[in-house]
Amino acid sequence: MKHLLSTADLGRDDALRILDVAEDMADVSTRQVKKLPTLRGTTVVNLFYEDSTRTRISFEAAAKRLSADVINFAAKGSSVSKGESLKDTAQTLAAMGADGIVIRHPASGAPRVLADSGWVDAGIVNAGDGTHEHPTQALLDAFTMRRRVHGDASRGRDLDGLEVLIVGDILHSRVARSNAWLLRTLGAHVTVVAPPTLLPVDVSRLGVDVHYDLDEAIARVQPDVVMMLRIQQERMAEAFFPNAREYGRSWGLGAARFRSLPPAALVMHPGPMNRGLEIGDDAADSPRSTVREQVGNGVAVRMAVLYLTLAGDREDSL
């Protein structure tokens, strides 16, 4: 695997390969020495044009646990803020010996441009691009679901028959798109729930069922997993919904709505959470919430992605 740009590029076997390698990486965290020599001598650059502390730290931890050298490059205060193009920045990083570039960019498609351009020979990992995709977030979500459903027997298993409800700002969410494609590839059935103003015009391309009423969706679907998406503060000033109170009442996972879920239903959120808006304390702090697990699993999944893109078939390093 040279690059990871989109979950739409992954077949079932590809996705299972990443998740199974992530199981091995998760085992590393239980060792006394939580490091592997796999990427020793390799340089990984975190090229972030947007602020995202959680994702950057997760990739940094993943690379360091694989013994790679890590360079963090933030656009703010750098040559990018002075007008340097993506091409020039990439070629500068290549000249410094970057073997892998983890890129987060506000423009949809920027990682693919970088991967296809020939400007660099490095492996490219998409850490979020515009309103397009966030593939490693979807992979860690699938990894978390698989572990909760199959436990110690997770290796080699998919998510066939799992009912997943994704609720919130589908229009602007790269997490929703990546999850819709990946979860369907793994056999899950995906339903999205949102106000009409927060659904993309081409939502049918995601291959999902669509509901506008959350209570009706819960009653009909009886979900195994409910994934709440974060409502970004800037959306509240753009009239996509009347106000925060109205959104929370209609599409938030408050206490009463949480109690209406099937008893074993999991609650997920990519973080950071807006408590009282898209999710209430009862749901967020429940034993059925996987929010903290997702953070921990993110390191294992990103270790697997870096390993597969940069280390090839060096299986003996595991």
PDB file of C-alpha atoms in Angstrom:
ATOM      1  CA  MET A   1       0.000   0.000   0.000  1.00  0.00           C
ATOM      2  CA  LYS A   2       1.776   3.127  -1.230  1.00  0.00           C
ATOM      3  CA  HIS A   3      -0.795   5.695  -0.031  1.00  0.00           C
ATOM      4  CA  LEU A   4      -3.992   5.906   2.028  1.00  0.00           C
ATOM      5  CA  LEU A   5      -6.157   8.614   0.489  1.00  0.00           C
ATOM      6  CA  SER A   6      -9.753   7.404   0.735  1.00  0.00           C
ATOM      7  CA  THR A   7     -11.759   4.556   2.228  1.00  0.00           C
ATOM      8  CA  ALA A   8     -13.545   4.325  -1.137  1.00  0.00           C
ATOM      9  CA  ASP A   9     -10.252   2.952  -2.515  1.00  0.00           C
ATOM     10  CA  LEU A  10     -10.239   0.052  -0.042  1.00  0.00           C
ATOM     11  CA  GLY A  11     -11.665  -3.336  -0.883  1.00  0.00           C
ATOM     12  CA  ARG A  12     -12.863  -5.677   1.844  1.00  0.00           C
ATOM     13  CA  ASP A  13      -9.549  -7.565   1.975  1.00  0.00           C
ATOM     14  CA  ASP A  14      -7.568  -4.305   2.089  1.00  0.00           C
ATOM     15  CA  ALA A  15      -9.658  -2.987   4.970  1.00  0.00           C
ATOM     16  CA  LEU A  16      -9.420  -6.251   6.919  1.00  0.00           C
ATOM     17  CA  ARG A  17      -5.654  -6.287   6.366  1.00  0.00           C
ATOM     18  CA  ILE A  18      -5.322  -2.853   7.981  1.00  0.00           C
ATOM     19  CA  LEU A  19      -7.604  -3.779  10.881  1.00  0.00           C
ATOM     20  CA  ASP A  20      -5.784  -7.059  11.506  1.00  0.00           C
ATOM     21  CA  VAL A  21      -2.375  -5.361  11.510  1.00  0.00           C
ATOM     22  CA  ALA A  22      -3.861  -2.791  13.912  1.00  0.00           C
ATOM     23  CA  GLU A  23      -4.681  -5.684  16.263  1.00  0.00           C
ATOM     24  CA  ASP A  24      -0.973  -6.544  16.309  1.00  0.00           C
ATOM     25  CA  MET A  25      -0.102  -2.900  16.916  1.00  0.00           C
ATOM     26  CA  ALA A  26      -2.603  -2.705  19.774  1.00  0.00           C
ATOM     27  CA  ASP A  27      -0.836  -5.673  21.385  1.00  0.00           C
ATOM     28  CA  VAL A  28       2.386  -3.636  21.369  1.00  0.00           C
ATOM     29  CA  SER A  29       0.812  -1.135  23.779  1.00  0.00           C
ATOM     30  CA  THR A  30       0.470  -3.907  26.370  1.00  0.00           C
ATOM     31  CA  ARG A  31       4.209  -4.616  26.354  1.00  0.00           C
ATOM     32  CA  GLN A  32       6.623  -3.149  28.874  1.00  0.00           C
ATOM     33  CA  VAL A  33       8.519  -1.493  26.002  1.00  0.00           C
ATOM     34  CA  LYS A  34       5.869   0.016  23.731  1.00  0.00           C
ATOM     35  CA  LYS A  35       8.049   0.408  20.653  1.00  0.00           C
ATOM     36  CA  LEU A  36       8.944  -1.490  17.497  1.00  0.00           C
ATOM     37  CA  PRO A  37      12.066  -0.958  15.371  1.00  0.00           C
ATOM     38  CA  THR A  38      10.055  -1.232  12.146  1.00  0.00           C
ATOM     39  CA  LEU A  39      10.500   2.338  10.834  1.00  0.00           C
ATOM     40  CA  ARG A  40      13.907   3.084  12.310  1.00  0.00           C
ATOM     41  CA  GLY A  41      15.704   5.472   9.955  1.00  0.00           C
ATOM     42  CA  THR A  42      12.416   6.562   8.338  1.00  0.00           C
ATOM     43  CA  THR A  43      11.213  10.174   8.471  1.00  0.00           C
ATOM     44  CA  VAL A  44       7.489  10.945   8.790  1.00  0.00           C
ATOM     45  CA  VAL A  45       6.275  14.529   8.322  1.00  0.00           C
ATOM     46  CA  ASN A  46       2.960  15.680   9.794  1.00  0.00           C
ATOM     47  CA  LEU A  47       1.978  18.399   7.301  1.00  0.00           C
ATOM     48  CA  PHE A  48      -1.023  20.119   8.883  1.00  0.00           C
ATOM     49  CA  TYR A  49      -2.649  23.085   7.160  1.00  0.00           C
ATOM     50  CA  GLU A  50      -5.481  22.962   9.721  1.00  0.00           C
ATOM     51  CA  ASP A  51      -5.409  22.820  13.506  1.00  0.00           C
ATOM     52  CA  SER A  52      -6.115  19.346  14.836  1.00  0.00           C
ATOM     53  CA  THR A  53      -4.288  18.533  18.025  1.00  0.00           C
ATOM     54  CA  ARG A  54      -5.832  15.084  18.535  1.00  0.00           C
ATOM     55  CA  THR A  55      -5.126  13.756  15.054  1.00  0.00           C
ATOM     56  CA  ARG A  56      -1.608  15.183  14.900  1.00  0.00           C
ATOM     57  CA  ILE A  57      -0.642  13.804  18.313  1.00  0.00           C
ATOM     58  CA  SER A  58      -2.114  10.422  17.419  1.00  0.00           C
ATOM     59  CA  PHE A  59      -0.051  10.214  14.219  1.00  0.00           C
ATOM     60  CA  GLU A  60       3.030  11.450  16.073  1.00  0.00           C
ATOM     61  CA  ALA A  61       2.619   8.794  18.773  1.00  0.00           C
ATOM     62  CA  ALA A  62       2.058   6.121  16.122  1.00  0.00           C
ATOM     63  CA  ALA A  63       5.208   7.061  14.195  1.00  0.00           C
ATOM     64  CA  LYS A  64       7.348   7.241  17.319  1.00  0.00           C
ATOM     65  CA  ARG A  65       6.154   3.848  18.544  1.00  0.00           C
ATOM     66  CA  LEU A  66       7.414   2.490  15.216  1.00  0.00           C
ATOM     67  CA  SER A  67      10.773   4.235  15.863  1.00  0.00           C
ATOM     68  CA  ALA A  68      10.392   6.739  13.010  1.00  0.00           C
ATOM     69  CA  ASP A  69      11.785  10.267  13.140  1.00  0.00           C
ATOM     70  CA  VAL A  70       8.904  12.762  13.200  1.00  0.00           C
ATOM     71  CA  ILE A  71       8.771  16.327  11.881  1.00  0.00           C
ATOM     72  CA  ASN A  72       5.698  18.394  12.694  1.00  0.00           C
ATOM     73  CA  PHE A  73       4.999  21.087  10.094  1.00  0.00           C
ATOM     74  CA  ALA A  74       2.214  23.555  10.892  1.00  0.00           C
ATOM     75  CA  ALA A  75       1.063  25.991   8.216  1.00  0.00           C
ATOM     76  CA  LYS A  76       0.521  28.828  10.681  1.00  0.00           C
ATOM     77  CA  GLY A  77       3.679  30.875  11.115  1.00  0.00           C
ATOM     78  CA  SER A  78       5.479  28.949   8.369  1.00  0.00           C
ATOM     79  CA  SER A  79       6.409  29.739   4.783  1.00  0.00           C
ATOM     80  CA  VAL A  80       2.868  28.634   3.831  1.00  0.00           C
ATOM     81  CA  SER A  81       1.454  31.716   5.570  1.00  0.00           C
ATOM     82  CA  LYS A  82       3.785  33.758   3.358  1.00  0.00           C
ATOM     83  CA  GLY A  83       2.280  32.311   0.192  1.00  0.00           C
ATOM     84  CA  GLU A  84       4.299  29.164  -0.499  1.00  0.00           C
ATOM     85  CA  SER A  85       2.392  26.635  -2.626  1.00  0.00           C
ATOM     86  CA  LEU A  86       1.686  23.019  -1.733  1.00  0.00           C
ATOM     87  CA  LYS A  87       4.066  21.955  -4.502  1.00  0.00           C
ATOM     88  CA  ASP A  88       6.976  24.003  -3.150  1.00  0.00           C
ATOM     89  CA  THR A  89       6.323  22.873   0.414  1.00  0.00           C
ATOM     90  CA  ALA A  90       6.166  19.225  -0.661  1.00  0.00           C
ATOM     91  CA  GLN A  91       9.386  19.480  -2.658  1.00  0.00           C
ATOM     92  CA  THR A  92      11.111  21.137   0.297  1.00  0.00           C
ATOM     93  CA  LEU A  93      10.052  18.244   2.524  1.00  0.00           C
ATOM     94  CA  ALA A  94      11.234  15.755  -0.091  1.00  0.00           C
ATOM     95  CA  ALA A  95      14.629  17.462  -0.142  1.00  0.00           C
ATOM     96  CA  MET A  96      14.779  16.979   3.635  1.00  0.00           C
ATOM     97  CA  GLY A  97      14.325  13.235   3.147  1.00  0.00           C
ATOM     98  CA  ALA A  98      10.659  12.741   4.040  1.00  0.00           C
ATOM     99  CA  ASP A  99       9.662   9.095   3.494  1.00  0.00           C
ATOM    100  CA  GLY A 100       6.041   9.592   4.504  1.00  0.00           C
ATOM    101  CA  ILE A 101       3.794  12.652   4.609  1.00  0.00           C
ATOM    102  CA  VAL A 102       0.653  12.779   6.737  1.00  0.00           C
ATOM    103  CA  ILE A 103      -1.350  15.688   5.356  1.00  0.00           C
ATOM    104  CA  ARG A 104      -4.380  17.554   6.671  1.00  0.00           C
ATOM    105  CA  HIS A 105      -5.641  20.237   4.312  1.00  0.00           C
ATOM    106  CA  PRO A 106      -8.738  22.465   4.046  1.00  0.00           C
ATOM    107  CA  ALA A 107      -9.038  21.771   0.288  1.00  0.00           C
ATOM    108  CA  SER A 108     -10.842  18.576  -0.686  1.00  0.00           C
ATOM    109  CA  GLY A 109      -8.589  16.420  -2.834  1.00  0.00           C
ATOM    110  CA  ALA A 110      -5.265  17.955  -1.759  1.00  0.00           C
ATOM    111  CA  PRO A 111      -3.786  14.611  -0.566  1.00  0.00           C
ATOM    112  CA  ARG A 112      -4.602  12.947  -3.886  1.00  0.00           C
ATOM    113  CA  VAL A 113      -3.052  15.839  -5.802  1.00  0.00           C
ATOM    114  CA  LEU A 114       0.094  15.387  -3.733  1.00  0.00           C
ATOM    115  CA  ALA A 115       0.109  11.616  -4.259  1.00  0.00           C
ATOM    116  CA  ASP A 116      -0.474  11.797  -8.041  1.00  0.00           C
ATOM    117  CA  SER A 117       1.653  14.841  -8.833  1.00  0.00           C
ATOM    118  CA  GLY A 118       5.095  13.279  -8.881  1.00  0.00           C
ATOM    119  CA  TRP A 119       6.384  16.154  -6.714  1.00  0.00           C
ATOM    120  CA  VAL A 120       7.451  13.705  -4.033  1.00  0.00           C
ATOM    121  CA  ASP A 121       8.170   9.992  -3.819  1.00  0.00           C
ATOM    122  CA  ALA A 122       6.904   9.721  -0.248  1.00  0.00           C
ATOM    123  CA  GLY A 123       3.931   7.695   0.921  1.00  0.00           C
ATOM    124  CA  ILE A 124       0.921   9.985   1.476  1.00  0.00           C
ATOM    125  CA  VAL A 125      -1.639   9.485   4.248  1.00  0.00           C
ATOM    126  CA  ASN A 126      -4.796  11.598   4.248  1.00  0.00           C
ATOM    127  CA  ALA A 127      -5.446  12.988   7.749  1.00  0.00           C
ATOM    128  CA  GLY A 128      -8.518  14.917   6.600  1.00  0.00           C
ATOM    129  CA  ASP A 129      -9.151  16.979   3.485  1.00  0.00           C
ATOM    130  CA  GLY A 130     -11.810  19.671   3.320  1.00  0.00           C
ATOM    131  CA  THR A 131     -15.307  18.201   3.442  1.00  0.00           C
ATOM    132  CA  HIS A 132     -14.152  15.080   1.630  1.00  0.00           C
ATOM    133  CA  GLU A 133     -12.638  12.287   3.758  1.00  0.00           C
ATOM    134  CA  HIS A 134     -10.850  11.282   6.956  1.00  0.00           C
ATOM    135  CA  PRO A 135      -9.952   7.625   6.297  1.00  0.00           C
ATOM    136  CA  THR A 136      -7.979   6.841   9.458  1.00  0.00           C
ATOM    137  CA  GLN A 137     -10.866   8.067  11.618  1.00  0.00           C
ATOM    138  CA  ALA A 138     -13.214   5.671   9.823  1.00  0.00           C
ATOM    139  CA  LEU A 139     -10.712   2.837  10.224  1.00  0.00           C
ATOM    140  CA  LEU A 140     -10.365   3.426  13.962  1.00  0.00           C
ATOM    141  CA  ASP A 141     -14.153   3.604  14.269  1.00  0.00           C
ATOM    142  CA  ALA A 142     -14.498   0.264  12.440  1.00  0.00           C
ATOM    143  CA  PHE A 143     -11.703  -1.206  14.576  1.00  0.00           C
ATOM    144  CA  THR A 144     -13.534  -0.106  17.743  1.00  0.00           C
ATOM    145  CA  MET A 145     -16.866  -1.541  16.554  1.00  0.00           C
ATOM    146  CA  ARG A 146     -15.240  -4.831  15.585  1.00  0.00           C
ATOM    147  CA  ARG A 147     -13.556  -5.211  18.967  1.00  0.00           C
ATOM    148  CA  ARG A 148     -16.777  -4.465  20.851  1.00  0.00           C
ATOM    149  CA  VAL A 149     -18.779  -6.896  18.696  1.00  0.00           C
ATOM    150  CA  HIS A 150     -16.303  -9.771  18.285  1.00  0.00           C
ATOM    151  CA  GLY A 151     -13.979  -9.274  21.281  1.00  0.00           C
ATOM    152  CA  ASP A 152     -10.820 -11.425  21.231  1.00  0.00           C
ATOM    153  CA  ALA A 153     -12.026 -13.152  18.061  1.00  0.00           C
ATOM    154  CA  SER A 154     -11.858  -9.959  15.983  1.00  0.00           C
ATOM    155  CA  ARG A 155      -9.033 -10.889  13.610  1.00  0.00           C
ATOM    156  CA  GLY A 156     -10.305 -11.630  10.114  1.00  0.00           C
ATOM    157  CA  ARG A 157     -13.896 -10.647  10.988  1.00  0.00           C
ATOM    158  CA  ASP A 158     -15.960  -8.012   9.224  1.00  0.00           C
ATOM    159  CA  LEU A 159     -19.051  -6.070  10.355  1.00  0.00           C
ATOM    160  CA  ASP A 160     -21.627  -8.003   8.351  1.00  0.00           C
ATOM    161  CA  GLY A 161     -25.198  -7.214   9.418  1.00  0.00           C
ATOM    162  CA  LEU A 162     -24.297  -4.423  11.845  1.00  0.00           C
ATOM    163  CA  GLU A 163     -26.822  -1.572  11.876  1.00  0.00           C
ATOM    164  CA  VAL A 164     -25.053   1.794  12.155  1.00  0.00           C
ATOM    165  CA  LEU A 165     -26.790   5.152  12.580  1.00  0.00           C
ATOM    166  CA  ILE A 166     -24.724   8.273  11.759  1.00  0.00           C
ATOM    167  CA  VAL A 167     -26.350  11.430  13.103  1.00  0.00           C
ATOM    168  CA  GLY A 168     -25.583  15.104  12.516  1.00  0.00           C
ATOM    169  CA  ASP A 169     -23.830  17.313  10.000  1.00  0.00           C
ATOM    170  CA  ILE A 170     -23.442  14.896   7.084  1.00  0.00           C
ATOM    171  CA  LEU A 171     -22.988  17.750   4.606  1.00  0.00           C
ATOM    172  CA  HIS A 172     -19.678  19.016   5.990  1.00  0.00           C
ATOM    173  CA  SER A 173     -18.462  15.801   7.645  1.00  0.00           C
ATOM    174  CA  ARG A 174     -15.471  13.980   6.193  1.00  0.00           C
ATOM    175  CA  VAL A 175     -15.888  11.448   9.012  1.00  0.00           C
ATOM    176  CA  ALA A 176     -19.400  10.572   7.787  1.00  0.00           C
ATOM    177  CA  ARG A 177     -18.256  10.034   4.199  1.00  0.00           C
ATOM    178  CA  SER A 178     -15.290   7.856   5.118  1.00  0.00           C
ATOM    179  CA  ASN A 179     -17.397   5.799   7.517  1.00  0.00           C
ATOM    180  CA  ALA A 180     -20.249   5.343   5.045  1.00  0.00           C
ATOM    181  CA  TRP A 181     -17.929   3.873   2.409  1.00  0.00           C
ATOM    182  CA  LEU A 182     -15.816   1.770   4.755  1.00  0.00           C
ATOM    183  CA  LEU A 183     -18.643   0.348   6.853  1.00  0.00           C
ATOM    184  CA  ARG A 184     -20.566  -0.694   3.736  1.00  0.00           C
ATOM    185  CA  THR A 185     -17.409  -2.372   2.404  1.00  0.00           C
ATOM    186  CA  LEU A 186     -17.203  -4.327   5.670  1.00  0.00           C
ATOM    187  CA  GLY A 187     -20.830  -5.451   5.394  1.00  0.00           C
ATOM    188  CA  ALA A 188     -22.583  -3.033   7.751  1.00  0.00           C
ATOM    189  CA  HIS A 189     -25.855  -1.304   6.906  1.00  0.00           C
ATOM    190  CA  VAL A 190     -25.582   2.478   7.313  1.00  0.00           C
ATOM    191  CA  THR A 191     -28.371   4.988   7.918  1.00  0.00           C
ATOM    192  CA  VAL A 192     -27.765   8.730   8.190  1.00  0.00           C
ATOM    193  CA  VAL A 193     -29.999  11.111  10.136  1.00  0.00           C
ATOM    194  CA  ALA A 194     -29.837  14.893   9.785  1.00  0.00           C
ATOM    195  CA  PRO A 195     -31.893  17.989   9.119  1.00  0.00           C
ATOM    196  CA  PRO A 196     -32.395  18.382   5.334  1.00  0.00           C
ATOM    197  CA  THR A 197     -30.112  21.431   5.315  1.00  0.00           C
ATOM    198  CA  LEU A 198     -27.201  19.329   6.593  1.00  0.00           C
ATOM    199  CA  LEU A 199     -27.442  16.568   3.969  1.00  0.00           C
ATOM    200  CA  PRO A 200     -25.448  16.685   0.705  1.00  0.00           C
ATOM    201  CA  VAL A 201     -27.436  16.886  -2.530  1.00  0.00           C
ATOM    202  CA  ASP A 202     -25.734  13.698  -3.764  1.00  0.00           C
ATOM    203  CA  VAL A 203     -26.256  11.726  -0.524  1.00  0.00           C
ATOM    204  CA  SER A 204     -27.412   8.733  -2.601  1.00  0.00           C
ATOM    205  CA  ARG A 205     -23.795   8.288  -3.741  1.00  0.00           C
ATOM    206  CA  LEU A 206     -22.910   7.201  -0.224  1.00  0.00           C
ATOM    207  CA  GLY A 207     -25.178   4.174  -0.548  1.00  0.00           C
ATOM    208  CA  VAL A 208     -26.951   4.871   2.746  1.00  0.00           C
ATOM    209  CA  ASP A 209     -30.548   5.122   3.921  1.00  0.00           C
ATOM    210  CA  VAL A 210     -31.667   8.624   4.901  1.00  0.00           C
ATOM    211  CA  HIS A 211     -33.910   9.754   7.762  1.00  0.00           C
ATOM    212  CA  TYR A 212     -34.774  13.238   8.982  1.00  0.00           C
ATOM    213  CA  ASP A 213     -36.352  12.245  12.304  1.00  0.00           C
ATOM    214  CA  LEU A 214     -33.983  10.682  14.857  1.00  0.00           C
ATOM    215  CA  ASP A 215     -36.677   9.125  17.025  1.00  0.00           C
ATOM    216  CA  GLU A 216     -38.273   7.487  14.001  1.00  0.00           C
ATOM    217  CA  ALA A 217     -34.880   6.245  12.781  1.00  0.00           C
ATOM    218  CA  ILE A 218     -34.073   4.669  16.160  1.00  0.00           C
ATOM    219  CA  ALA A 219     -37.459   2.934  16.274  1.00  0.00           C
ATOM    220  CA  ARG A 220     -37.207   1.594  12.720  1.00  0.00           C
ATOM    221  CA  VAL A 221     -33.523   0.708  12.513  1.00  0.00           C
ATOM    222  CA  GLN A 222     -32.911  -0.533  16.084  1.00  0.00           C
ATOM    223  CA  PRO A 223     -29.238   0.386  15.678  1.00  0.00           C
ATOM    224  CA  ASP A 224     -26.293  -1.560  17.025  1.00  0.00           C
ATOM    225  CA  VAL A 225     -24.164   1.596  16.844  1.00  0.00           C
ATOM    226  CA  VAL A 226     -25.110   5.282  17.017  1.00  0.00           C
ATOM    227  CA  MET A 227     -22.388   7.638  15.833  1.00  0.00           C
ATOM    228  CA  MET A 228     -22.967  11.279  16.772  1.00  0.00           C
ATOM    229  CA  LEU A 229     -21.112  13.886  14.685  1.00  0.00           C
ATOM    230  CA  ARG A 230     -19.799  17.129  16.092  1.00  0.00           C
ATOM    231  CA  ILE A 231     -21.682  20.309  15.222  1.00  0.00           C
ATOM    232  CA  GLN A 232     -19.052  22.944  14.482  1.00  0.00           C
ATOM    233  CA  GLN A 233     -19.688  26.320  16.068  1.00  0.00           C
ATOM    234  CA  GLU A 234     -19.426  28.140  12.732  1.00  0.00           C
ATOM    235  CA  ARG A 235     -22.438  26.189  11.405  1.00  0.00           C
ATOM    236  CA  MET A 236     -24.645  27.862  14.008  1.00  0.00           C
ATOM    237  CA  ALA A 237     -24.118  31.263  12.395  1.00  0.00           C
ATOM    238  CA  GLU A 238     -24.935  30.010   8.894  1.00  0.00           C
ATOM    239  CA  ALA A 239     -28.657  29.220   9.409  1.00  0.00           C
ATOM    240  CA  PHE A 240     -28.400  25.480   8.737  1.00  0.00           C
ATOM    241  CA  PHE A 241     -30.760  25.022  11.704  1.00  0.00           C
ATOM    242  CA  PRO A 242     -32.702  27.506  13.857  1.00  0.00           C
ATOM    243  CA  ASN A 243     -30.537  27.449  17.000  1.00  0.00           C
ATOM    244  CA  ALA A 244     -28.508  25.159  19.258  1.00  0.00           C
ATOM    245  CA  ARG A 245     -31.456  24.399  21.540  1.00  0.00           C
ATOM    246  CA  GLU A 246     -33.640  23.327  18.618  1.00  0.00           C
ATOM    247  CA  TYR A 247     -30.869  21.138  17.204  1.00  0.00           C
ATOM    248  CA  GLY A 248     -30.279  19.437  20.550  1.00  0.00           C
ATOM    249  CA  ARG A 249     -33.992  18.797  21.001  1.00  0.00           C
ATOM    250  CA  SER A 250     -34.474  17.292  17.533  1.00  0.00           C
ATOM    251  CA  TRP A 251     -31.166  15.592  16.714  1.00  0.00           C
ATOM    252  CA  GLY A 252     -29.163  15.421  19.941  1.00  0.00           C
ATOM    253  CA  LEU A 253     -28.654  12.217  21.934  1.00  0.00           C
ATOM    254  CA  GLY A 254     -30.080  13.421  25.229  1.00  0.00           C
ATOM    255  CA  ALA A 255     -30.969  11.310  28.255  1.00  0.00           C
ATOM    256  CA  ALA A 256     -34.474  10.258  27.133  1.00  0.00           C
ATOM    257  CA  ARG A 257     -33.342   9.432  23.608  1.00  0.00           C
ATOM    258  CA  PHE A 258     -30.356   7.492  24.925  1.00  0.00           C
ATOM    259  CA  ARG A 259     -32.713   5.365  27.043  1.00  0.00           C
ATOM    260  CA  SER A 260     -34.763   4.608  23.917  1.00  0.00           C
ATOM    261  CA  LEU A 261     -31.801   2.888  22.224  1.00  0.00           C
ATOM    262  CA  PRO A 262     -31.542  -0.911  22.199  1.00  0.00           C
ATOM    263  CA  PRO A 263     -29.895  -2.037  25.462  1.00  0.00           C
ATOM    264  CA  ALA A 264     -26.628  -3.110  23.811  1.00  0.00           C
ATOM    265  CA  ALA A 265     -26.300  -0.220  21.345  1.00  0.00           C
ATOM    266  CA  LEU A 266     -22.879   1.448  21.273  1.00  0.00           C
ATOM    267  CA  VAL A 267     -22.468   5.228  21.311  1.00  0.00           C
ATOM    268  CA  MET A 268     -19.619   6.721  19.290  1.00  0.00           C
ATOM    269  CA  HIS A 269     -18.308  10.232  18.667  1.00  0.00           C
ATOM    270  CA  PRO A 270     -15.163  11.324  16.779  1.00  0.00           C
ATOM    271  CA  GLY A 271     -14.507  14.098  19.325  1.00  0.00           C
ATOM    272  CA  PRO A 272     -14.253  16.669  20.620  1.00  0.00           C
ATOM    273  CA  MET A 273     -17.804  16.489  21.968  1.00  0.00           C
ATOM    274  CA  ASN A 274     -20.220  19.373  22.423  1.00  0.00           C
ATOM    275  CA  ARG A 275     -21.997  18.133  25.541  1.00  0.00           C
ATOM    276  CA  GLY A 276     -25.562  19.322  25.724  1.00  0.00           C
ATOM    277  CA  LEU A 277     -25.727  19.898  21.978  1.00  0.00           C
ATOM    278  CA  GLU A 278     -25.231  16.724  19.939  1.00  0.00           C
ATOM    279  CA  ILE A 279     -24.716  14.454  22.957  1.00  0.00           C
ATOM    280  CA  GLY A 280     -25.733  14.447  26.619  1.00  0.00           C
ATOM    281  CA  ASP A 281     -23.774  13.360  29.690  1.00  0.00           C
ATOM    282  CA  ASP A 282     -25.771  10.130  30.078  1.00  0.00           C
ATOM    283  CA  ALA A 283     -24.701   8.920  26.640  1.00  0.00           C
ATOM    284  CA  ALA A 284     -21.169  10.324  26.702  1.00  0.00           C
ATOM    285  CA  ASP A 285     -20.285   8.817  30.097  1.00  0.00           C
ATOM    286  CA  SER A 286     -22.101   5.511  29.696  1.00  0.00           C
ATOM    287  CA  PRO A 287     -20.178   2.184  29.664  1.00  0.00           C
ATOM    288  CA  ARG A 288     -21.643   1.818  26.172  1.00  0.00           C
ATOM    289  CA  SER A 289     -19.757   4.928  25.030  1.00  0.00           C
ATOM    290  CA  THR A 290     -16.575   4.154  23.083  1.00  0.00           C
ATOM    291  CA  VAL A 291     -15.219   7.711  22.893  1.00  0.00           C
ATOM    292  CA  ARG A 292     -12.081   7.109  24.957  1.00  0.00           C
ATOM    293  CA  GLU A 293     -11.516   3.718  23.325  1.00  0.00           C
ATOM    294  CA  GLN A 294     -11.580   5.410  19.931  1.00  0.00           C
ATOM    295  CA  VAL A 295      -8.737   7.705  20.976  1.00  0.00           C
ATOM    296  CA  GLY A 296      -6.579   4.788  22.144  1.00  0.00           C
ATOM    297  CA  ASN A 297      -7.445   2.648  19.131  1.00  0.00           C
ATOM    298  CA  GLY A 298      -6.527   5.542  16.857  1.00  0.00           C
ATOM    299  CA  VAL A 299      -2.844   5.120  17.699  1.00  0.00           C
ATOM    300  CA  ALA A 300      -2.916   1.397  16.851  1.00  0.00           C
ATOM    301  CA  VAL A 301      -4.745   1.974  13.570  1.00  0.00           C
ATOM    302  CA  ARG A 302      -2.379   4.769  12.531  1.00  0.00           C
ATOM    303  CA  MET A 303       0.580   2.582  13.414  1.00  0.00           C
ATOM    304  CA  ALA A 304      -0.858  -0.043  11.066  1.00  0.00           C
ATOM    305  CA  VAL A 305      -1.353   2.500   8.271  1.00  0.00           C
ATOM    306  CA  LEU A 306       2.192   3.874   8.602  1.00  0.00           C
ATOM    307  CA  TYR A 307       3.584   0.354   8.761  1.00  0.00           C
ATOM    308  CA  LEU A 308       1.745  -0.762   5.604  1.00  0.00           C
ATOM    309  CA  THR A 309       2.571   2.384   3.616  1.00  0.00           C
ATOM    310  CA  LEU A 310       6.204   2.712   4.669  1.00  0.00           C
ATOM    311  CA  ALA A 311       7.496  -0.713   5.754  1.00  0.00           C
ATOM    312  CA  GLY A 312       6.118  -2.923   3.005  1.00  0.00           C
ATOM    313  CA  ASP A 313       6.213  -6.631   3.818  1.00  0.00           C
ATOM    314  CA  ARG A 314       8.675  -6.627   6.694  1.00  0.00           C
ATOM    315  CA  GLU A 315       6.471  -8.945   8.748  1.00  0.00           C
ATOM    316  CA  ASP A 316       9.405 -10.029  10.929  1.00  0.00           C
ATOM    317  CA  SER A 317       9.417  -6.561  12.533  1.00  0.00           C
ATOM    318  CA  LEU A 318       6.139  -7.197  14.332  1.00  0.00           C
TER     319      LEU A 318
END
